[in-house]
CSV table of C-alpha atoms and ligand atoms in Angstrom, one decimal:
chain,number,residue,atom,x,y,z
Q,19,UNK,CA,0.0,0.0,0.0
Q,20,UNK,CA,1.5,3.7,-0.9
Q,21,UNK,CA,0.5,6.5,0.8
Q,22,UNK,CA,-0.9,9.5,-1.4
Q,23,UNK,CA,0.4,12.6,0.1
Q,24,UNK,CA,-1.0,15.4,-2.5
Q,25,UNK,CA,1.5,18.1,-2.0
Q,26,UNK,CA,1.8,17.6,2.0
Q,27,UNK,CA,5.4,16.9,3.8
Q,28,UNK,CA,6.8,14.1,5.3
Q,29,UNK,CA,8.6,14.1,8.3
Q,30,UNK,CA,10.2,12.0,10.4
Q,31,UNK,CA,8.1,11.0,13.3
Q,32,UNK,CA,8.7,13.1,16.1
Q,33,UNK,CA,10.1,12.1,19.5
Q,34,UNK,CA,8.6,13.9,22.9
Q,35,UNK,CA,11.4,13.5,25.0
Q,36,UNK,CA,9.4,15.1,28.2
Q,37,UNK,CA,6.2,13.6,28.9
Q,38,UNK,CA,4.1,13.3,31.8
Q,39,UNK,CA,1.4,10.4,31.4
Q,40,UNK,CA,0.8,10.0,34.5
Q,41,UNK,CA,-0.2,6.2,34.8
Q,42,UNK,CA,0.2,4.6,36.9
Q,43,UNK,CA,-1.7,6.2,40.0
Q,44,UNK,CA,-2.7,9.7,38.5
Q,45,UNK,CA,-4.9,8.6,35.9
Q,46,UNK,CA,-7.2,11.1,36.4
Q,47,UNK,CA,-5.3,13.3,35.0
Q,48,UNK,CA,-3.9,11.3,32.0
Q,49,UNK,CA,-3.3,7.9,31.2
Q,50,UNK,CA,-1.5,6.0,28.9
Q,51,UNK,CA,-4.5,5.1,26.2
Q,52,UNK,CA,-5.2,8.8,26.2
Q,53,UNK,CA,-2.1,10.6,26.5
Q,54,UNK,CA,-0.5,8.2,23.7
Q,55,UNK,CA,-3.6,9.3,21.6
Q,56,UNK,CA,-2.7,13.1,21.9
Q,57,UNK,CA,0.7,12.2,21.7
Q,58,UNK,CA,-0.4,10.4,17.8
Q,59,UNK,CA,-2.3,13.5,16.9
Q,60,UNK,CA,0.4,15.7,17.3
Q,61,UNK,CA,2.1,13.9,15.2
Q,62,UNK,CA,4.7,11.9,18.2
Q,63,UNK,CA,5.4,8.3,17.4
Q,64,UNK,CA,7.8,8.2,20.2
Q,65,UNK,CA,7.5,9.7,23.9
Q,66,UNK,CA,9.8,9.3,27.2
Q,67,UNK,CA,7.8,9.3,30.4
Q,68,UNK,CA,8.6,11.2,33.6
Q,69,UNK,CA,8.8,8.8,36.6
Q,70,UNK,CA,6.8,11.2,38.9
Q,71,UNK,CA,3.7,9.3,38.8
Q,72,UNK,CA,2.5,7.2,42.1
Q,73,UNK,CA,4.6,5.4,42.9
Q,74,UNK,CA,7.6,7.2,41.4
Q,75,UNK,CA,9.5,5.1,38.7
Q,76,UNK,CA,12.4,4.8,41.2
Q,77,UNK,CA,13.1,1.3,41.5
Q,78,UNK,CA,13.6,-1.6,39.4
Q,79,UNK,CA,10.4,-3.0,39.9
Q,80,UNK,CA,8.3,0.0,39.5
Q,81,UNK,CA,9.9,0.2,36.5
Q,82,UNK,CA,9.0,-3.0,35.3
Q,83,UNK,CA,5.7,-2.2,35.9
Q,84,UNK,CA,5.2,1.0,34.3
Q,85,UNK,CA,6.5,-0.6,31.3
Q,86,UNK,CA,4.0,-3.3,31.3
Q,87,UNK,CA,1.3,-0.8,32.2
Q,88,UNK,CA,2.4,1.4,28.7
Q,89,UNK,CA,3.0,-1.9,27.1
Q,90,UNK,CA,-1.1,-2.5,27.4
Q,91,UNK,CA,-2.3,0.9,26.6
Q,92,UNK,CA,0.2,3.0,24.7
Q,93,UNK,CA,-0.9,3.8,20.8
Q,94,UNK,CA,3.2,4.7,20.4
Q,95,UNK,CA,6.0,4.2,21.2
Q,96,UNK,CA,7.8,5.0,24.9
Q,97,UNK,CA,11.1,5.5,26.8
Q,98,UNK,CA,11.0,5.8,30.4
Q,99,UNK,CA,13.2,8.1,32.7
Q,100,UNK,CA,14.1,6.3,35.4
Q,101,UNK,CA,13.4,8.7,38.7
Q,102,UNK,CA,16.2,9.1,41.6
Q,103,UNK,CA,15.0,9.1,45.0
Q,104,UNK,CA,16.8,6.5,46.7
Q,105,UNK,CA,20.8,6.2,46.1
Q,106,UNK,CA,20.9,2.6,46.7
Q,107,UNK,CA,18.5,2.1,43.9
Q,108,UNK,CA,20.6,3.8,41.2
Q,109,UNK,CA,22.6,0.2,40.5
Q,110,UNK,CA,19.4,-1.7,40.8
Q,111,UNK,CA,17.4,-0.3,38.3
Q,112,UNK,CA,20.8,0.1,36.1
Q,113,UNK,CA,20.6,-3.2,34.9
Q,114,UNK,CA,17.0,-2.2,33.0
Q,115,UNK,CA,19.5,0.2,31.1
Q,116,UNK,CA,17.8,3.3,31.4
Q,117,UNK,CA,19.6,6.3,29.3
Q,118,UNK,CA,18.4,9.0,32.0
Q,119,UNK,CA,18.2,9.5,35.3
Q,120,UNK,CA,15.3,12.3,36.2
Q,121,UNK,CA,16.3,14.4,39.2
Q,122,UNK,CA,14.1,17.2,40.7
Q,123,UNK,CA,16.8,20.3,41.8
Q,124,UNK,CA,13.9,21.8,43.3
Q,125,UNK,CA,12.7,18.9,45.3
Q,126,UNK,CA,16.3,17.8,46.8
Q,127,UNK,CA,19.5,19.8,48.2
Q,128,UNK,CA,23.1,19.9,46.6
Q,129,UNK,CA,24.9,17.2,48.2
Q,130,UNK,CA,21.9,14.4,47.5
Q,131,UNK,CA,22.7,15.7,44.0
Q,132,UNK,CA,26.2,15.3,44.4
Q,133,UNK,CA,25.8,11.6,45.3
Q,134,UNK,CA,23.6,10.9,42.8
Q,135,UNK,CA,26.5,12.4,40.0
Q,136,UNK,CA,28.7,10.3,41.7
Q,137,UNK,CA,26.1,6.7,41.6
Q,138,UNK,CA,26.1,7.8,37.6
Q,139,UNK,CA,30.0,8.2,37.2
Q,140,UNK,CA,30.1,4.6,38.4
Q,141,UNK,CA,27.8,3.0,36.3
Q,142,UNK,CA,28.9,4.7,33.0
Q,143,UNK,CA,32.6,3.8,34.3
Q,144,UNK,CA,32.0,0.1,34.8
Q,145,UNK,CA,31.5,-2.7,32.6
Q,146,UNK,CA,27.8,-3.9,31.3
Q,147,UNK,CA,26.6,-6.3,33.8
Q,148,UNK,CA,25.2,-10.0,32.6
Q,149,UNK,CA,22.1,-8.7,32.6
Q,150,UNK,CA,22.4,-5.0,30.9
Q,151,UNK,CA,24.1,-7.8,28.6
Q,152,UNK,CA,21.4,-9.6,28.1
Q,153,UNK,CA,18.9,-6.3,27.9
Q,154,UNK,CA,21.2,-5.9,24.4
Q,155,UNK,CA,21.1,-2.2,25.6
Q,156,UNK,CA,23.8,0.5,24.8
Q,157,UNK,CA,23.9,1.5,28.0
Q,158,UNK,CA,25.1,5.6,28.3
Q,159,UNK,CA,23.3,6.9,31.4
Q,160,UNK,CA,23.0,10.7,31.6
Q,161,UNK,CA,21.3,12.6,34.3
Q,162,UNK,CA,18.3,14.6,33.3
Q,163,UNK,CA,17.6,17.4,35.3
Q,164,UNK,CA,14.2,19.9,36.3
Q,165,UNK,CA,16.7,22.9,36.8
Q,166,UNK,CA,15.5,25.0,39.5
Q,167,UNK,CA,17.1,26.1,42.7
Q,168,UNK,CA,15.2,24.4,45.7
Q,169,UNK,CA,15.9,26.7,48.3
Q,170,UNK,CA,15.8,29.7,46.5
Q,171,UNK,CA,12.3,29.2,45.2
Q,172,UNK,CA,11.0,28.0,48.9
Q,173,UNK,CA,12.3,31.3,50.5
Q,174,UNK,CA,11.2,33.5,47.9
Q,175,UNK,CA,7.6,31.7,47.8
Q,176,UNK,CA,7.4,31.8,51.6
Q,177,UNK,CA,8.5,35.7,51.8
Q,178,UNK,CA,5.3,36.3,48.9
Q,179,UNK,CA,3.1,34.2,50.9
Q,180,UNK,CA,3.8,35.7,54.0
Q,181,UNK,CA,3.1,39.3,52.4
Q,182,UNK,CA,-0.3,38.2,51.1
Q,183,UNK,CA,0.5,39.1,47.6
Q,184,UNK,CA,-2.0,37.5,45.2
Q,185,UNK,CA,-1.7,39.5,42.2
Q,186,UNK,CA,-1.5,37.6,38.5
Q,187,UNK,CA,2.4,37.1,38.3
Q,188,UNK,CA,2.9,36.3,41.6
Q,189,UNK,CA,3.9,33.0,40.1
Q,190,UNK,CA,7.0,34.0,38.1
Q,191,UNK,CA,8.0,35.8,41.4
Q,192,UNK,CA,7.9,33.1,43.6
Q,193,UNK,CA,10.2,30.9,41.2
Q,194,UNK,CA,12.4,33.9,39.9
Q,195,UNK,CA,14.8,33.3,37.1
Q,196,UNK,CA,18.0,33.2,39.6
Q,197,UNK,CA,16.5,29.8,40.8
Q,198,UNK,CA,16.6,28.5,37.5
Q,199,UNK,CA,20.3,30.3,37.0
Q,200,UNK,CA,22.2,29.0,40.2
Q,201,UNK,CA,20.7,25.2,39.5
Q,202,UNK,CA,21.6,25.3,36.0
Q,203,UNK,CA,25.1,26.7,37.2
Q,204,UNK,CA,25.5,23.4,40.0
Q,205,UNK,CA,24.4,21.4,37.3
Q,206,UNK,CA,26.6,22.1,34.9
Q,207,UNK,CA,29.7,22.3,37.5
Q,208,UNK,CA,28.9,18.7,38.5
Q,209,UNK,CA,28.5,17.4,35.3
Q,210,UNK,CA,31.7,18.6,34.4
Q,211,UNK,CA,33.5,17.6,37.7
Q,212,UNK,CA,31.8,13.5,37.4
Q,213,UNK,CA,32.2,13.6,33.8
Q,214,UNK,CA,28.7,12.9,33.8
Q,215,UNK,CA,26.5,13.9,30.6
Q,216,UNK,CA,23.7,16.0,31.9
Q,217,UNK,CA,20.1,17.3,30.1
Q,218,UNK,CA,18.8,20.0,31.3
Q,219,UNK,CA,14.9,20.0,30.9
Q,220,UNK,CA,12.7,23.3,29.9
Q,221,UNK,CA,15.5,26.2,29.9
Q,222,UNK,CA,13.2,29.0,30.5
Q,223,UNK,CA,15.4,32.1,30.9
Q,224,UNK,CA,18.0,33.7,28.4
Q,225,UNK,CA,20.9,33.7,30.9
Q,226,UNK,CA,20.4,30.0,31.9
Q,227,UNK,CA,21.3,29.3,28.3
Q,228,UNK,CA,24.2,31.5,28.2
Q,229,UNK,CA,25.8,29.5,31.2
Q,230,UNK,CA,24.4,26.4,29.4
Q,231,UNK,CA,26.9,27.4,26.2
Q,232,UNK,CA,29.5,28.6,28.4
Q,233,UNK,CA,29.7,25.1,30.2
Q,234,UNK,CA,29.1,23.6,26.5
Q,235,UNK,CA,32.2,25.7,24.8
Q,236,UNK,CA,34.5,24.8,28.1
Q,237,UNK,CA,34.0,20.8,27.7
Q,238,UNK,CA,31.0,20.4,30.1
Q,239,UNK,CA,28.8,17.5,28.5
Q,240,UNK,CA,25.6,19.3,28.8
Q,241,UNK,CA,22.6,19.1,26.4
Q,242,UNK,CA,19.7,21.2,27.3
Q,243,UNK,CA,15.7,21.5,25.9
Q,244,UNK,CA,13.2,24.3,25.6
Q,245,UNK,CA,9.8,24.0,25.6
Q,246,UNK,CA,7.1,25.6,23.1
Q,247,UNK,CA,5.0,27.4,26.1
Q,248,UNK,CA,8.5,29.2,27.3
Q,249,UNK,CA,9.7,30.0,23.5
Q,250,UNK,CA,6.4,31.5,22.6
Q,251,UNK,CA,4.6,32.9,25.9
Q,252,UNK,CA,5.2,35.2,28.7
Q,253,UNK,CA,4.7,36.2,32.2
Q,254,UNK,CA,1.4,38.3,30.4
Q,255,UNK,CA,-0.3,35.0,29.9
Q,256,UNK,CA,-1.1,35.0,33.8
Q,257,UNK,CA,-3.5,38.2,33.2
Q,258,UNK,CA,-5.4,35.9,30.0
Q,259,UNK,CA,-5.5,32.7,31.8
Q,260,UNK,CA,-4.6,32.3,35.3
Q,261,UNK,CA,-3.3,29.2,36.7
Q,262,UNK,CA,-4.3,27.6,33.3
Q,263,UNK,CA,-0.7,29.3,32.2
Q,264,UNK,CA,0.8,28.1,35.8
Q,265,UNK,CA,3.8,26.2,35.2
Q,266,UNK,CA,7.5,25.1,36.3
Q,267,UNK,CA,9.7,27.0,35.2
Q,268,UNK,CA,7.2,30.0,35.1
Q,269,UNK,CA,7.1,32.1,32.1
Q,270,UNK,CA,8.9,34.5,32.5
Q,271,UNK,CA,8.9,38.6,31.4
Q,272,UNK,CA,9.8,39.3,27.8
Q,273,UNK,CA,12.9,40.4,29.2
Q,274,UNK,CA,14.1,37.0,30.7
Q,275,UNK,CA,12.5,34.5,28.4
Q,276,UNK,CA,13.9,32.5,25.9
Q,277,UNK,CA,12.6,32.7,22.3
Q,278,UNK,CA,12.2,31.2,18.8
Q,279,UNK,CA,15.5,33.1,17.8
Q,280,UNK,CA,17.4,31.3,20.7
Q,281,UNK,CA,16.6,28.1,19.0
Q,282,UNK,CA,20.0,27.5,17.5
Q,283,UNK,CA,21.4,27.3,20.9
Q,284,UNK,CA,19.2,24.7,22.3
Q,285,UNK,CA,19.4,21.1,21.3
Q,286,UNK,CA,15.8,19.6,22.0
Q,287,UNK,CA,12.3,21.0,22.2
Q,288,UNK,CA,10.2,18.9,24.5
Q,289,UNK,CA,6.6,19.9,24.8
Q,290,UNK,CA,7.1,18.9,29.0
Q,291,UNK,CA,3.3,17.5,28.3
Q,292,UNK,CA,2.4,17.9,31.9
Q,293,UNK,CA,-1.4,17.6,32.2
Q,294,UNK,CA,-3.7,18.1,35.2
Q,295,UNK,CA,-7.8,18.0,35.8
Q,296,UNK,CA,-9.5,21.4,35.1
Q,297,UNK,CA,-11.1,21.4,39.4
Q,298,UNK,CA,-7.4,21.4,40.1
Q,299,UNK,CA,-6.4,24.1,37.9
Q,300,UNK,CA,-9.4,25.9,39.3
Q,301,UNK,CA,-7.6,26.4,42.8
Q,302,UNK,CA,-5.8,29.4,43.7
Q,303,UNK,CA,-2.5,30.4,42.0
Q,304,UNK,CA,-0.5,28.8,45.4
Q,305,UNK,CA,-2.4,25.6,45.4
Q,306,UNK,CA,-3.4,25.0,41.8
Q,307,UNK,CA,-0.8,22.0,40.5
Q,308,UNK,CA,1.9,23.0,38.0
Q,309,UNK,CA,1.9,22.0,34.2
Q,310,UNK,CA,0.7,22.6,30.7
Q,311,UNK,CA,-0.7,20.2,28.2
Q,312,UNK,CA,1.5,19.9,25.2
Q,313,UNK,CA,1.5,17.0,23.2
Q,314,UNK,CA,-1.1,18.5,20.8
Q,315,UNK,CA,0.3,22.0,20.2
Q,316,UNK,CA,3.9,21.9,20.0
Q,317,UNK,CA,3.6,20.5,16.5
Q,318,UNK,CA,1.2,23.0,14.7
Q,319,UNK,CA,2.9,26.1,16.9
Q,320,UNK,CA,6.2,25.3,15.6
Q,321,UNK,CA,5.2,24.4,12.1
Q,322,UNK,CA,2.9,28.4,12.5
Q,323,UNK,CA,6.9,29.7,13.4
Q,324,UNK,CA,8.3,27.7,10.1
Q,325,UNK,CA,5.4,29.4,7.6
Q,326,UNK,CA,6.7,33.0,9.4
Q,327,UNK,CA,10.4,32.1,8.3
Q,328,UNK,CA,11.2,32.0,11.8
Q,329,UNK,CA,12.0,28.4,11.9
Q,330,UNK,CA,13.3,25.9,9.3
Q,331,UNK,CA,12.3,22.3,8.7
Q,332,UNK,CA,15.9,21.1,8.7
Q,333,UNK,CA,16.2,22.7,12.2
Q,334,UNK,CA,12.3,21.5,13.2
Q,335,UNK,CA,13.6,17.8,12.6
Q,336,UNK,CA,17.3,18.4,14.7
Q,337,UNK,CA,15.1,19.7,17.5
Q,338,UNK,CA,12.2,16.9,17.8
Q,339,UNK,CA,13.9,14.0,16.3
Q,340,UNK,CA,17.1,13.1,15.7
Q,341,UNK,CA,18.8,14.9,18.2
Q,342,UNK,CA,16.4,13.8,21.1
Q,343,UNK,CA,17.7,10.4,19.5
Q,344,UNK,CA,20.8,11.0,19.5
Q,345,UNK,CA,20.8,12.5,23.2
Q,346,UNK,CA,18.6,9.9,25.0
Q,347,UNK,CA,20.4,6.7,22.6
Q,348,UNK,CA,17.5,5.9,20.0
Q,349,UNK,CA,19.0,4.0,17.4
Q,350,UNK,CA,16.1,2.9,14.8
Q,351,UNK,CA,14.3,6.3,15.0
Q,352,UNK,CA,14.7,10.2,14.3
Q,353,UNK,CA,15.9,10.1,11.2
Q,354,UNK,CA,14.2,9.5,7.6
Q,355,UNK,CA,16.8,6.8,6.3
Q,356,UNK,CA,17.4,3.1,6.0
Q,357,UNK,CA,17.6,1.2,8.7
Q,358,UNK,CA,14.9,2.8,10.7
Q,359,UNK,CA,11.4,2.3,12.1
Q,360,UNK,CA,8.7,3.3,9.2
Q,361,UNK,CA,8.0,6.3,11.4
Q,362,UNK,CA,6.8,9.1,9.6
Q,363,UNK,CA,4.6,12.5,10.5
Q,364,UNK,CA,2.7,14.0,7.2
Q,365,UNK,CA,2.0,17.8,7.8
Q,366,UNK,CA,-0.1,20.1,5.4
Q,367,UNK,CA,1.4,23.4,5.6
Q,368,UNK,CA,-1.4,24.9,4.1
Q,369,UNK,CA,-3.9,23.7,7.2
Q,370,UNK,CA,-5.1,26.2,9.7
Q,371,UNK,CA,-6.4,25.9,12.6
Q,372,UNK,CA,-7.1,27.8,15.9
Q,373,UNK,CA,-6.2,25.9,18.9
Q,374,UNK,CA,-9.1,24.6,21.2
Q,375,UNK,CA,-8.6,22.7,24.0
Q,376,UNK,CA,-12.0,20.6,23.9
Q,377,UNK,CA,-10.8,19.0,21.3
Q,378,UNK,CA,-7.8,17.4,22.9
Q,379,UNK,CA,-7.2,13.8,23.0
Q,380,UNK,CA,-5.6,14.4,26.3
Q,381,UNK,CA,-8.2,14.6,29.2
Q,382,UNK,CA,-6.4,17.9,30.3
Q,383,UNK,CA,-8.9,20.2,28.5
Q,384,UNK,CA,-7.1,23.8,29.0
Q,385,UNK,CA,-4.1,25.4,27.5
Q,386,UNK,CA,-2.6,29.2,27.7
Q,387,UNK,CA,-2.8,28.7,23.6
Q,388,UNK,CA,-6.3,28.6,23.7
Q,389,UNK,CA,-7.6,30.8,20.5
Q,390,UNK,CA,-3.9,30.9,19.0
Q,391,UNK,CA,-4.3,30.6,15.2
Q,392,UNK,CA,-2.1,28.2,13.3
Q,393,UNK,CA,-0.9,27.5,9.9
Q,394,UNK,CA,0.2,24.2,9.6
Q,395,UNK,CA,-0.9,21.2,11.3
Q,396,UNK,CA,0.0,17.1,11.6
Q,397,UNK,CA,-2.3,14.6,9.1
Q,398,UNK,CA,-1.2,11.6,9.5
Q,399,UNK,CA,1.2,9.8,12.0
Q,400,UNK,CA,2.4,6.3,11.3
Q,401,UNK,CA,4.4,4.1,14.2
Q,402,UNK,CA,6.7,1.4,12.6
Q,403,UNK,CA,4.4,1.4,9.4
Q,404,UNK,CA,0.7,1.5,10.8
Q,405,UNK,CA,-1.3,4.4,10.7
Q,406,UNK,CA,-2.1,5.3,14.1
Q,407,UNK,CA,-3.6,9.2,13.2
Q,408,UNK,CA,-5.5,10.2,9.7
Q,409,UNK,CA,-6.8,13.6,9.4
Q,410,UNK,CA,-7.6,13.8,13.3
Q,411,UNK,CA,-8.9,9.8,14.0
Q,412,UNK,CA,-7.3,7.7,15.8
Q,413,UNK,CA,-6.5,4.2,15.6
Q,414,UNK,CA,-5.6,0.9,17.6
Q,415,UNK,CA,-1.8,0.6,17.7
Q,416,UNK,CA,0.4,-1.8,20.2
Q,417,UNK,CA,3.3,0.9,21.2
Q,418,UNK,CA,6.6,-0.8,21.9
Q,419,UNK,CA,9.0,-0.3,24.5
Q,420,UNK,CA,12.1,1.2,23.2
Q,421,UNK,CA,15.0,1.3,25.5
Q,422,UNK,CA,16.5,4.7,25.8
T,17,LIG,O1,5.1,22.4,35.5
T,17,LIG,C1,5.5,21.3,35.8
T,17,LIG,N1,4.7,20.3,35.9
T,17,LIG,N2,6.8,21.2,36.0
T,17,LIG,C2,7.3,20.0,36.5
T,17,LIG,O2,8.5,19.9,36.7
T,17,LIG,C3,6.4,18.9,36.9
T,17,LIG,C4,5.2,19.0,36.0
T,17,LIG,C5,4.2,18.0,36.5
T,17,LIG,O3,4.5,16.8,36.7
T,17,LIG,O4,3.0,18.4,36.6
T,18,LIG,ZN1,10.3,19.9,35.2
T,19,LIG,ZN1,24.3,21.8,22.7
T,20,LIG,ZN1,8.2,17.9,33.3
């Protein structure tokens, strides 16, 4: 069977390197079934989950489990991070081979970091084990990292607390950009010190990135991602939509943020897919839950920047697929050549759209895009030769574990 594309482009399918599908044990938020499905309309054939669901993928077994739980119910195909919570699990789940460890700066203090460089210098220093043998993995663990000073934004969300202060932005306040600047700097110094290769997740600020290329030009392996809400929104989309536009990293003030220009210095986009339930979101900005949906934007946004000649395919396909490959150890996908899975994405560049949350495949039903206009938009995905989204349906699909 051929596949008539009249005029429309085919890409390679795109990787989501930063996904929350939060299954198992927050499934009212997401699951598997129907994050994979937004993930397939938005033109992902592969994602790599975050391992804070409940439990947290932090062990061995759990994440054994997790995969058999994506195994059943995912329509693509899926890494896993594995999460770091207890040191002495760090050898344990090892032998599954995970590429990436996922550490939360803001959730733990610099020498648990430390160790946890130090776990990772030993496993990438030592010899594959009988069983990473048998895994027939390519083992190359990095440490992933949510890059935000712990203490830092704990004082300064205390002080605004304390003060009453309840205005729009107090968000962006209460996890400032020098949070995000003195983690990224840690990070960087103790990925260079362990000789440990370390991601940094959603980049939000300018200066973060300058130390990121500083670290990058003195020998530090670092890699880093941006994600589309911090490239193409600010700190204004509090006034618009509230805790709907509440996220970590904030946005930040036109001033600080990143953007589509800086996208030459970042190596991966990652939409951080991060989806909650709309009575959540409906709390107050201190108690409403972090995170944006993103699986079914990222793709028409950035394809909107590519038809305003801010963006280029070439650079489009570096950013979503063969460098999130080539980062987190993909081997058969990212690229459009022999050899790999028949993972493709066909976009219409001609197809516009204005984004609307109720039609999300994703059960999170919000987004601080809500109303944006796009030109250019995903119409057909295919994972490892079956069609899994035409023209907006989706269809049955067995995703496969891939080990990153
Ligand atoms: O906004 C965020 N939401 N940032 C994170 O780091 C976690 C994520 C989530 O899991 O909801
Ligand atoms: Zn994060
Ligand atoms: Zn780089
Ligand atoms: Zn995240």
């Amino acid at each position: 069977e051929t596949i008539d594309l009249e005029g429309k482009i085919l890409l390679p399918g795109l990787i989501d390197a930063h996904v929350h599908m939060r299954d198992p044990g927050l499934t009212y938020k997401e699951d598997w079934k129907t994050g994979s499905r937004a993930a397939a309309s938005g033109g992902f054939t592969t994602v790599l989950d975050m391992p804070n669901t409940n439990p947290t993928t932090t062990t061995a077994g759990r994440f054994r489990e997790k995969l058999q739980i994506a195994g059943s119910k995912s329509v693509v195909d899926f890494g896993l991070h594995a999460g770091v919570e207890n040191l002495d699990e760090i050898p344990k789940i090892a032998e599954l081979c995970p590429s990436s460890f996922k550490i939360f700066a803001d959730l733990v203090d610099n020498g648990f970091l430390m160790e946890a460089f130090h776990e990772v210098s030993k496993l990438k220093d030592s010899s594959l084990t009988q069983e990473q043998e048998s895994n027939e993995c390519h083992f190359k663990p990095l440490i992933s990292i949510h890059c935000e000073d712990g203490s830092i934004t704990g004082h300064c969300t205390d002080r605004l607390k304390s003060e009453g202060v309840l205005d729009s932005k107090v968000y962006s306040r209460a996890r400032p950009p020098l949070a995000e600047e003195v983690s990224v700097s840690n990070a960087v110094t103790m990925a260079e010190h362990f000789n440990v290769p370390v991601h940094i997740c959603h980049v939000s600020t300018r200066k973060a990135l300058e130390i990121i290329k500083r670290a990058e030009l003195a020998g530090c392996p670092v890699t880093c991602e941006g994600t589309p809400h911090h490239l193409l929104l600010d700190a204004s989309s509090f006034e618009a939509f509230g805790t709907f536009a509440k996220t970590n990293p904030p946005l930040r003030d036109e001033t600080d943020k990143i953007m589509v220009s800086d996208l030459d210095m970042i190596d991966v986009v990652g939409t951080d897919h991060a989806p909650h339930e709309l009575l959540e979101k409906g709390r107050d900005v201190w108690n409403a839950p972090p995170g944006i949906p993103g699986l079914e934007t990222a793709l028409p946004l950035l394809l909107t920047q590519i038809n305003q000649k801010k963006l280029s395919f070439e650079r489009l396909i570096q950013l979503l697929a063969e460098n999130p490959a080539r980062i987190f150890n993909i081997p058969n996908k990212g690229f459009l050549k022999e050899g790999m899975d028949a993972d493709f994405v066909v976009v219409d560049m001609n197809k516009e759209g204005v984004v609307e949350p109720e039609n999300f495949q994703s059960k999170a039903e919000y987004t601080p895009f809500e109303g944006y206009k796009v030109k250019g938009m995903p119409v057909m995905t295919v994972v490892r030769g079956n069609v899994v989204m035409d023209e907006g349906g989706i269809f049955e699909n067995m995703g496969k574990f891939i080990h990153i």
